[in-house]
């Protein structure tokens, strides 16, 4: 018995470098009418424009908040590091103190031995040891003094850092409050716009949506879909459109792409 082989349609992967000719071809091949697709693209662009306007209301605040957060994190890390350095100095002081205790014990031992010496050679040897122990003790005391001075310097640096951190925290709180007020006042509107955008995007095939996003990313004003300007030019780059293309745009039966800037040109009235 012959088996029937099931034929599956191979989906051509989307190439980011594909030409607009292939986009126009896929645009015409879908079941959705060209006019409907153009309408959805135009609505998608309007939603994106409105979302960007709301985001622009926040101005530089998000970036300023991020900068302040990074600066605060750096200041606090530096504060912690200085505290660790102070702990290290304190540990050195404790070690030097213990060394002095041990040296004092050795000095007392050698002084006791001086009372029982039997010859000058032994006397000179013990005195040499006492001298060495005294030098070591002086060095340990010097280290303690230097460590205490360093600790005082580091504590003064901590105070300056603490003041700076407090100032930056106040600045950050003020910026966050200002940003929160703006976001809160526009959150409902932004949510509705994003729902509208998602609804529009869901109506467009993946290849067309990919091209739309690619065009938006490549132009400075993020306008991928534009109307005709002054009845004769592209609304994106303002280059003159040929009469035949103007007819195609007016009919809404073809996907018309600007030859100069690559934007999709539509007729909003239709």
PDB file of C-alpha atoms in Angstrom:
ATOM      1  CA  UNK A   1       0.000   0.000   0.000  1.00  0.00           C
ATOM      2  CA  UNK A   2       1.409   3.363  -1.015  1.00  0.00           C
ATOM      3  CA  UNK A   3       1.780   5.864   1.765  1.00  0.00           C
ATOM      4  CA  UNK A   4       0.676   9.440   1.277  1.00  0.00           C
ATOM      5  CA  UNK A   5       3.462  11.911   1.999  1.00  0.00           C
ATOM      6  CA  UNK A   6       2.299  14.970   3.875  1.00  0.00           C
ATOM      7  CA  UNK A   7       3.559  18.172   2.280  1.00  0.00           C
ATOM      8  CA  UNK A   8       4.348  20.968   4.663  1.00  0.00           C
ATOM      9  CA  UNK A   9       4.847  24.563   3.624  1.00  0.00           C
ATOM     10  CA  UNK A  10       8.301  25.845   4.453  1.00  0.00           C
ATOM     11  CA  UNK A  11       8.184  29.201   6.193  1.00  0.00           C
ATOM     12  CA  UNK A  12      10.892  31.505   4.861  1.00  0.00           C
ATOM     13  CA  UNK A  13      12.813  32.982   7.763  1.00  0.00           C
ATOM     14  CA  UNK A  14      12.823  36.747   8.130  1.00  0.00           C
ATOM     15  CA  UNK A  15      16.080  38.267   6.961  1.00  0.00           C
ATOM     16  CA  UNK A  16      16.883  41.641   8.488  1.00  0.00           C
ATOM     17  CA  UNK A  17      18.648  42.557   5.241  1.00  0.00           C
ATOM     18  CA  UNK A  18      15.819  41.581   2.909  1.00  0.00           C
ATOM     19  CA  UNK A  19      14.778  44.119   0.290  1.00  0.00           C
ATOM     20  CA  UNK A  20      11.512  46.015   0.365  1.00  0.00           C
ATOM     21  CA  UNK A  21      10.586  44.232  -2.863  1.00  0.00           C
ATOM     22  CA  UNK A  22      10.140  40.999  -0.896  1.00  0.00           C
ATOM     23  CA  UNK A  23       8.196  42.917   1.732  1.00  0.00           C
ATOM     24  CA  UNK A  24       5.849  44.302  -0.933  1.00  0.00           C
ATOM     25  CA  UNK A  25       5.390  40.774  -2.278  1.00  0.00           C
ATOM     26  CA  UNK A  26       4.514  39.305   1.135  1.00  0.00           C
ATOM     27  CA  UNK A  27       2.301  42.325   1.795  1.00  0.00           C
ATOM     28  CA  UNK A  28       0.222  41.489  -1.278  1.00  0.00           C
ATOM     29  CA  UNK A  29       0.100  37.741  -0.602  1.00  0.00           C
ATOM     30  CA  UNK A  30      -1.652  37.862   2.771  1.00  0.00           C
ATOM     31  CA  UNK A  31      -5.412  37.387   3.121  1.00  0.00           C
ATOM     32  CA  UNK A  32      -5.792  40.761   4.817  1.00  0.00           C
ATOM     33  CA  UNK A  33      -6.500  43.557   2.343  1.00  0.00           C
ATOM     34  CA  UNK A  34      -3.743  46.058   1.633  1.00  0.00           C
ATOM     35  CA  UNK A  35      -5.974  48.928   2.704  1.00  0.00           C
ATOM     36  CA  UNK A  36      -6.687  47.240   6.045  1.00  0.00           C
ATOM     37  CA  UNK A  37      -3.002  46.508   6.635  1.00  0.00           C
ATOM     38  CA  UNK A  38      -2.065  50.103   5.844  1.00  0.00           C
ATOM     39  CA  UNK A  39      -4.750  51.330   8.231  1.00  0.00           C
ATOM     40  CA  UNK A  40      -3.445  49.061  11.009  1.00  0.00           C
ATOM     41  CA  UNK A  41       0.153  50.197  10.350  1.00  0.00           C
ATOM     42  CA  UNK A  42      -0.902  53.826  10.551  1.00  0.00           C
ATOM     43  CA  UNK A  43      -2.760  53.194  13.833  1.00  0.00           C
ATOM     44  CA  UNK A  44       0.278  51.333  15.150  1.00  0.00           C
ATOM     45  CA  UNK A  45       2.488  54.304  14.291  1.00  0.00           C
ATOM     46  CA  UNK A  46       0.061  56.711  15.998  1.00  0.00           C
ATOM     47  CA  UNK A  47       0.098  54.581  19.144  1.00  0.00           C
ATOM     48  CA  UNK A  48       3.898  54.451  19.149  1.00  0.00           C
ATOM     49  CA  UNK A  49       4.056  58.224  18.649  1.00  0.00           C
ATOM     50  CA  UNK A  50       1.726  58.828  21.589  1.00  0.00           C
ATOM     51  CA  UNK A  51       3.715  56.455  23.817  1.00  0.00           C
ATOM     52  CA  UNK A  52       6.955  58.252  22.915  1.00  0.00           C
ATOM     53  CA  UNK A  53       5.369  61.617  23.744  1.00  0.00           C
ATOM     54  CA  UNK A  54       4.461  60.316  27.208  1.00  0.00           C
ATOM     55  CA  UNK A  55       7.967  58.941  27.688  1.00  0.00           C
ATOM     56  CA  UNK A  56       9.434  62.296  26.611  1.00  0.00           C
ATOM     57  CA  UNK A  57       7.453  63.992  29.389  1.00  0.00           C
ATOM     58  CA  UNK A  58       9.814  62.256  31.780  1.00  0.00           C
ATOM     59  CA  UNK A  59      12.691  64.021  30.052  1.00  0.00           C
ATOM     60  CA  UNK A  60      16.107  63.217  31.432  1.00  0.00           C
ATOM     61  CA  UNK A  61      14.717  62.100  34.790  1.00  0.00           C
ATOM     62  CA  UNK A  62      15.153  58.314  34.243  1.00  0.00           C
ATOM     63  CA  UNK A  63      18.769  58.856  33.148  1.00  0.00           C
ATOM     64  CA  UNK A  64      19.413  61.238  36.057  1.00  0.00           C
ATOM     65  CA  UNK A  65      17.963  58.713  38.506  1.00  0.00           C
ATOM     66  CA  UNK A  66      20.181  55.978  37.046  1.00  0.00           C
ATOM     67  CA  UNK A  67      23.284  58.194  37.294  1.00  0.00           C
ATOM     68  CA  UNK A  68      22.517  59.081  40.924  1.00  0.00           C
ATOM     69  CA  UNK A  69      21.918  55.419  41.794  1.00  0.00           C
ATOM     70  CA  UNK A  70      25.253  54.438  40.239  1.00  0.00           C
ATOM     71  CA  UNK A  71      27.039  57.289  42.029  1.00  0.00           C
ATOM     72  CA  UNK A  72      25.461  56.324  45.364  1.00  0.00           C
ATOM     73  CA  UNK A  73      26.437  52.697  44.877  1.00  0.00           C
ATOM     74  CA  UNK A  74      30.023  53.800  44.204  1.00  0.00           C
ATOM     75  CA  UNK A  75      30.104  56.087  47.257  1.00  0.00           C
ATOM     76  CA  UNK A  76      28.708  53.375  49.527  1.00  0.00           C
ATOM     77  CA  UNK A  77      31.188  50.842  48.175  1.00  0.00           C
ATOM     78  CA  UNK A  78      33.999  53.319  48.884  1.00  0.00           C
ATOM     79  CA  UNK A  79      32.601  53.890  52.403  1.00  0.00           C
ATOM     80  CA  UNK A  80      32.591  50.145  53.059  1.00  0.00           C
ATOM     81  CA  UNK A  81      36.149  49.839  51.722  1.00  0.00           C
ATOM     82  CA  UNK A  82      37.402  52.597  54.039  1.00  0.00           C
ATOM     83  CA  UNK A  83      35.710  50.886  57.003  1.00  0.00           C
ATOM     84  CA  UNK A  84      37.563  47.706  56.084  1.00  0.00           C
ATOM     85  CA  UNK A  85      40.838  49.657  55.888  1.00  0.00           C
ATOM     86  CA  UNK A  86      40.185  51.070  59.395  1.00  0.00           C
ATOM     87  CA  UNK A  87      39.478  47.556  60.656  1.00  0.00           C
ATOM     88  CA  UNK A  88      42.829  46.524  59.183  1.00  0.00           C
ATOM     89  CA  UNK A  89      44.631  49.352  60.998  1.00  0.00           C
ATOM     90  CA  UNK A  90      42.904  48.412  64.280  1.00  0.00           C
ATOM     91  CA  UNK A  91      43.995  44.822  63.793  1.00  0.00           C
ATOM     92  CA  UNK A  92      47.572  46.000  63.196  1.00  0.00           C
ATOM     93  CA  UNK A  93      47.410  48.032  66.420  1.00  0.00           C
ATOM     94  CA  UNK A  94      46.239  44.987  68.391  1.00  0.00           C
ATOM     95  CA  UNK A  95      49.022  42.887  66.902  1.00  0.00           C
ATOM     96  CA  UNK A  96      51.603  45.587  67.746  1.00  0.00           C
ATOM     97  CA  UNK A  97      50.268  45.816  71.321  1.00  0.00           C
ATOM     98  CA  UNK A  98      50.568  42.067  71.714  1.00  0.00           C
ATOM     99  CA  UNK A  99      54.083  42.279  70.296  1.00  0.00           C
ATOM    100  CA  UNK A 100      54.963  44.932  72.923  1.00  0.00           C
ATOM    101  CA  UNK A 101      53.601  42.701  75.692  1.00  0.00           C
ATOM    102  CA  UNK A 102      55.782  39.834  74.450  1.00  0.00           C
ATOM    103  CA  UNK A 103      58.808  42.122  74.101  1.00  0.00           C
ATOM    104  CA  UNK A 104      58.328  43.491  77.620  1.00  0.00           C
ATOM    105  CA  UNK A 105      58.285  39.924  78.927  1.00  0.00           C
ATOM    106  CA  UNK A 106      61.538  39.192  77.071  1.00  0.00           C
ATOM    107  CA  UNK A 107      63.120  42.407  78.370  1.00  0.00           C
ATOM    108  CA  UNK A 108      62.227  41.492  81.960  1.00  0.00           C
ATOM    109  CA  UNK A 109      63.663  38.034  81.395  1.00  0.00           C
ATOM    110  CA  UNK A 110      66.975  39.411  80.058  1.00  0.00           C
ATOM    111  CA  UNK A 111      67.206  41.953  82.912  1.00  0.00           C
ATOM    112  CA  UNK A 112      66.791  39.118  85.351  1.00  0.00           C
ATOM    113  CA  UNK A 113      69.586  37.217  83.647  1.00  0.00           C
ATOM    114  CA  UNK A 114      71.929  40.212  84.120  1.00  0.00           C
ATOM    115  CA  UNK A 115      71.863  39.592  87.866  1.00  0.00           C
ATOM    116  CA  UNK A 116      73.318  36.132  87.412  1.00  0.00           C
ATOM    117  CA  UNK A 117      76.005  36.688  84.796  1.00  0.00           C
ATOM    118  CA  UNK A 118      79.422  35.075  85.302  1.00  0.00           C
ATOM    119  CA  UNK A 119      81.574  36.793  82.647  1.00  0.00           C
ATOM    120  CA  UNK A 120      81.757  39.908  80.462  1.00  0.00           C
ATOM    121  CA  UNK A 121      81.047  38.003  77.290  1.00  0.00           C
ATOM    122  CA  UNK A 122      77.672  36.850  78.633  1.00  0.00           C
ATOM    123  CA  UNK A 123      77.022  40.401  79.877  1.00  0.00           C
ATOM    124  CA  UNK A 124      77.622  41.877  76.396  1.00  0.00           C
ATOM    125  CA  UNK A 125      75.388  39.244  74.774  1.00  0.00           C
ATOM    126  CA  UNK A 126      72.459  39.943  77.115  1.00  0.00           C
ATOM    127  CA  UNK A 127      72.839  43.704  76.687  1.00  0.00           C
ATOM    128  CA  UNK A 128      72.773  43.206  72.912  1.00  0.00           C
ATOM    129  CA  UNK A 129      69.516  41.279  73.203  1.00  0.00           C
ATOM    130  CA  UNK A 130      68.052  43.993  75.449  1.00  0.00           C
ATOM    131  CA  UNK A 131      69.010  46.605  72.880  1.00  0.00           C
ATOM    132  CA  UNK A 132      67.377  44.604  70.054  1.00  0.00           C
ATOM    133  CA  UNK A 133      64.203  44.059  72.054  1.00  0.00           C
ATOM    134  CA  UNK A 134      64.067  47.784  72.844  1.00  0.00           C
ATOM    135  CA  UNK A 135      64.405  48.661  69.149  1.00  0.00           C
ATOM    136  CA  UNK A 136      61.646  46.223  68.245  1.00  0.00           C
ATOM    137  CA  UNK A 137      59.442  47.735  70.964  1.00  0.00           C
ATOM    138  CA  UNK A 138      60.082  51.267  69.638  1.00  0.00           C
ATOM    139  CA  UNK A 139      59.201  50.124  66.116  1.00  0.00           C
ATOM    140  CA  UNK A 140      55.948  48.544  67.363  1.00  0.00           C
ATOM    141  CA  UNK A 141      55.027  51.775  69.179  1.00  0.00           C
ATOM    142  CA  UNK A 142      55.802  53.761  66.031  1.00  0.00           C
ATOM    143  CA  UNK A 143      53.523  51.480  64.015  1.00  0.00           C
ATOM    144  CA  UNK A 144      50.754  52.009  66.562  1.00  0.00           C
ATOM    145  CA  UNK A 145      51.148  55.790  66.299  1.00  0.00           C
ATOM    146  CA  UNK A 146      51.137  55.711  62.486  1.00  0.00           C
ATOM    147  CA  UNK A 147      48.072  53.450  62.433  1.00  0.00           C
ATOM    148  CA  UNK A 148      46.206  55.792  64.797  1.00  0.00           C
ATOM    149  CA  UNK A 149      47.021  58.784  62.588  1.00  0.00           C
ATOM    150  CA  UNK A 150      45.854  56.869  59.512  1.00  0.00           C
ATOM    151  CA  UNK A 151      42.636  55.914  61.309  1.00  0.00           C
ATOM    152  CA  UNK A 152      41.928  59.563  62.130  1.00  0.00           C
ATOM    153  CA  UNK A 153      42.465  60.509  58.476  1.00  0.00           C
ATOM    154  CA  UNK A 154      40.186  57.718  57.308  1.00  0.00           C
ATOM    155  CA  UNK A 155      37.510  58.680  59.833  1.00  0.00           C
ATOM    156  CA  UNK A 156      37.594  62.263  58.529  1.00  0.00           C
ATOM    157  CA  UNK A 157      37.227  60.873  55.007  1.00  0.00           C
ATOM    158  CA  UNK A 158      34.268  58.792  56.178  1.00  0.00           C
ATOM    159  CA  UNK A 159      32.590  61.913  57.554  1.00  0.00           C
ATOM    160  CA  UNK A 160      33.006  63.714  54.237  1.00  0.00           C
ATOM    161  CA  UNK A 161      31.711  60.671  52.385  1.00  0.00           C
ATOM    162  CA  UNK A 162      28.764  60.383  54.752  1.00  0.00           C
ATOM    163  CA  UNK A 163      27.779  63.998  54.072  1.00  0.00           C
ATOM    164  CA  UNK A 164      28.083  63.431  50.326  1.00  0.00           C
ATOM    165  CA  UNK A 165      26.015  60.230  50.511  1.00  0.00           C
ATOM    166  CA  UNK A 166      23.298  62.034  52.493  1.00  0.00           C
ATOM    167  CA  UNK A 167      23.186  64.820  49.884  1.00  0.00           C
ATOM    168  CA  UNK A 168      23.003  62.360  46.987  1.00  0.00           C
ATOM    169  CA  UNK A 169      20.297  60.351  48.744  1.00  0.00           C
ATOM    170  CA  UNK A 170      18.219  63.531  49.127  1.00  0.00           C
ATOM    171  CA  UNK A 171      18.782  64.336  45.435  1.00  0.00           C
ATOM    172  CA  UNK A 172      17.808  60.797  44.433  1.00  0.00           C
ATOM    173  CA  UNK A 173      14.661  60.844  46.580  1.00  0.00           C
ATOM    174  CA  UNK A 174      13.602  64.154  45.001  1.00  0.00           C
ATOM    175  CA  UNK A 175      14.247  62.886  41.447  1.00  0.00           C
ATOM    176  CA  UNK A 176      12.415  59.629  42.125  1.00  0.00           C
ATOM    177  CA  UNK A 177       9.439  61.479  43.566  1.00  0.00           C
ATOM    178  CA  UNK A 178       9.308  63.798  40.556  1.00  0.00           C
ATOM    179  CA  UNK A 179       9.569  60.847  38.167  1.00  0.00           C
ATOM    180  CA  UNK A 180       6.963  58.876  40.099  1.00  0.00           C
ATOM    181  CA  UNK A 181       4.527  61.802  39.919  1.00  0.00           C
ATOM    182  CA  UNK A 182       4.898  62.015  36.140  1.00  0.00           C
ATOM    183  CA  UNK A 183       4.642  58.247  35.650  1.00  0.00           C
ATOM    184  CA  UNK A 184       1.603  58.015  37.916  1.00  0.00           C
ATOM    185  CA  UNK A 185      -0.184  60.838  36.093  1.00  0.00           C
ATOM    186  CA  UNK A 186       0.335  59.151  32.715  1.00  0.00           C
ATOM    187  CA  UNK A 187       0.295  55.468  33.669  1.00  0.00           C
ATOM    188  CA  UNK A 188      -3.348  54.804  32.767  1.00  0.00           C
ATOM    189  CA  UNK A 189      -3.022  56.587  29.436  1.00  0.00           C
ATOM    190  CA  UNK A 190       0.209  54.742  28.672  1.00  0.00           C
ATOM    191  CA  UNK A 191      -1.361  51.394  29.585  1.00  0.00           C
ATOM    192  CA  UNK A 192      -4.264  52.015  27.192  1.00  0.00           C
ATOM    193  CA  UNK A 193      -1.876  53.062  24.436  1.00  0.00           C
ATOM    194  CA  UNK A 194       0.271  49.976  24.909  1.00  0.00           C
ATOM    195  CA  UNK A 195      -2.843  47.785  24.773  1.00  0.00           C
ATOM    196  CA  UNK A 196      -3.822  49.531  21.538  1.00  0.00           C
ATOM    197  CA  UNK A 197      -0.309  49.032  20.169  1.00  0.00           C
ATOM    198  CA  UNK A 198      -0.332  45.324  21.054  1.00  0.00           C
ATOM    199  CA  UNK A 199      -3.744  44.930  19.418  1.00  0.00           C
ATOM    200  CA  UNK A 200      -2.484  46.569  16.224  1.00  0.00           C
ATOM    201  CA  UNK A 201       0.722  44.514  16.210  1.00  0.00           C
ATOM    202  CA  UNK A 202      -1.311  41.318  16.592  1.00  0.00           C
ATOM    203  CA  UNK A 203      -3.175  42.107  13.355  1.00  0.00           C
ATOM    204  CA  UNK A 204       0.013  42.361  11.285  1.00  0.00           C
ATOM    205  CA  UNK A 205       2.036  39.434   9.955  1.00  0.00           C
ATOM    206  CA  UNK A 206       5.461  38.877  11.443  1.00  0.00           C
ATOM    207  CA  UNK A 207       7.405  39.921   8.330  1.00  0.00           C
ATOM    208  CA  UNK A 208       5.608  43.259   8.012  1.00  0.00           C
ATOM    209  CA  UNK A 209       5.934  43.973  11.725  1.00  0.00           C
ATOM    210  CA  UNK A 210       9.652  43.179  11.569  1.00  0.00           C
ATOM    211  CA  UNK A 211      10.073  45.618   8.663  1.00  0.00           C
ATOM    212  CA  UNK A 212       8.103  48.289  10.515  1.00  0.00           C
ATOM    213  CA  UNK A 213      10.283  47.931  13.625  1.00  0.00           C
ATOM    214  CA  UNK A 214      13.418  47.964  11.486  1.00  0.00           C
ATOM    215  CA  UNK A 215      12.418  51.192   9.732  1.00  0.00           C
ATOM    216  CA  UNK A 216      11.560  52.864  13.071  1.00  0.00           C
ATOM    217  CA  UNK A 217      14.929  51.897  14.487  1.00  0.00           C
ATOM    218  CA  UNK A 218      16.797  53.266  11.459  1.00  0.00           C
ATOM    219  CA  UNK A 219      15.315  56.793  11.397  1.00  0.00           C
ATOM    220  CA  UNK A 220      15.938  59.517  13.970  1.00  0.00           C
ATOM    221  CA  UNK A 221      12.279  60.460  14.547  1.00  0.00           C
ATOM    222  CA  UNK A 222      11.114  56.807  14.705  1.00  0.00           C
ATOM    223  CA  UNK A 223       8.475  57.417  12.023  1.00  0.00           C
ATOM    224  CA  UNK A 224       8.121  54.288   9.886  1.00  0.00           C
ATOM    225  CA  UNK A 225       4.645  55.162   8.515  1.00  0.00           C
ATOM    226  CA  UNK A 226       4.059  58.706   7.266  1.00  0.00           C
ATOM    227  CA  UNK A 227       1.357  60.566   5.323  1.00  0.00           C
ATOM    228  CA  UNK A 228       1.900  62.582   2.157  1.00  0.00           C
ATOM    229  CA  UNK A 229       3.244  66.048   2.933  1.00  0.00           C
ATOM    230  CA  UNK A 230       1.814  69.065   1.116  1.00  0.00           C
ATOM    231  CA  UNK A 231       0.090  66.724  -1.379  1.00  0.00           C
ATOM    232  CA  UNK A 232       3.342  65.889  -3.191  1.00  0.00           C
ATOM    233  CA  UNK A 233       6.133  64.826  -0.839  1.00  0.00           C
ATOM    234  CA  UNK A 234       7.079  62.102   1.644  1.00  0.00           C
ATOM    235  CA  UNK A 235       6.041  63.057   5.154  1.00  0.00           C
ATOM    236  CA  UNK A 236       9.293  61.639   6.497  1.00  0.00           C
ATOM    237  CA  UNK A 237      12.084  63.027   4.317  1.00  0.00           C
ATOM    238  CA  UNK A 238       9.984  65.555   2.286  1.00  0.00           C
ATOM    239  CA  UNK A 239      11.281  64.215  -1.041  1.00  0.00           C
ATOM    240  CA  UNK A 240       8.935  64.685  -4.008  1.00  0.00           C
ATOM    241  CA  UNK A 241       6.762  61.685  -4.896  1.00  0.00           C
ATOM    242  CA  UNK A 242       6.066  60.804  -8.544  1.00  0.00           C
ATOM    243  CA  UNK A 243       2.454  61.250  -9.787  1.00  0.00           C
ATOM    244  CA  UNK A 244       1.972  57.504 -10.296  1.00  0.00           C
ATOM    245  CA  UNK A 245       3.053  56.780  -6.730  1.00  0.00           C
ATOM    246  CA  UNK A 246       0.699  59.481  -5.454  1.00  0.00           C
ATOM    247  CA  UNK A 247      -2.144  57.673  -7.229  1.00  0.00           C
ATOM    248  CA  UNK A 248      -1.085  54.363  -5.653  1.00  0.00           C
ATOM    249  CA  UNK A 249      -0.959  55.987  -2.214  1.00  0.00           C
ATOM    250  CA  UNK A 250      -4.395  57.557  -2.679  1.00  0.00           C
ATOM    251  CA  UNK A 251      -5.926  54.254  -3.777  1.00  0.00           C
ATOM    252  CA  UNK A 252      -4.561  52.362  -0.718  1.00  0.00           C
ATOM    253  CA  UNK A 253      -4.232  49.270  -2.890  1.00  0.00           C
ATOM    254  CA  UNK A 254      -0.438  49.089  -2.875  1.00  0.00           C
ATOM    255  CA  UNK A 255       2.308  49.278  -0.313  1.00  0.00           C
ATOM    256  CA  UNK A 256       4.272  52.369  -1.305  1.00  0.00           C
ATOM    257  CA  UNK A 257       7.735  52.834   0.173  1.00  0.00           C
ATOM    258  CA  UNK A 258       9.678  56.078  -0.184  1.00  0.00           C
ATOM    259  CA  UNK A 259      12.582  55.614  -2.582  1.00  0.00           C
ATOM    260  CA  UNK A 260      14.716  58.046  -0.572  1.00  0.00           C
ATOM    261  CA  UNK A 261      14.183  57.215   3.117  1.00  0.00           C
ATOM    262  CA  UNK A 262      12.505  53.787   3.060  1.00  0.00           C
ATOM    263  CA  UNK A 263       9.437  54.869   5.033  1.00  0.00           C
ATOM    264  CA  UNK A 264       5.966  53.506   4.288  1.00  0.00           C
ATOM    265  CA  UNK A 265       3.733  56.269   2.864  1.00  0.00           C
ATOM    266  CA  UNK A 266      -0.025  56.087   3.475  1.00  0.00           C
ATOM    267  CA  UNK A 267      -3.167  58.094   2.841  1.00  0.00           C
ATOM    268  CA  UNK A 268      -4.679  58.771   6.306  1.00  0.00           C
ATOM    269  CA  UNK A 269      -7.938  60.000   4.776  1.00  0.00           C
ATOM    270  CA  UNK A 270      -8.663  56.512   3.480  1.00  0.00           C
TER     271      UNK A 270
END
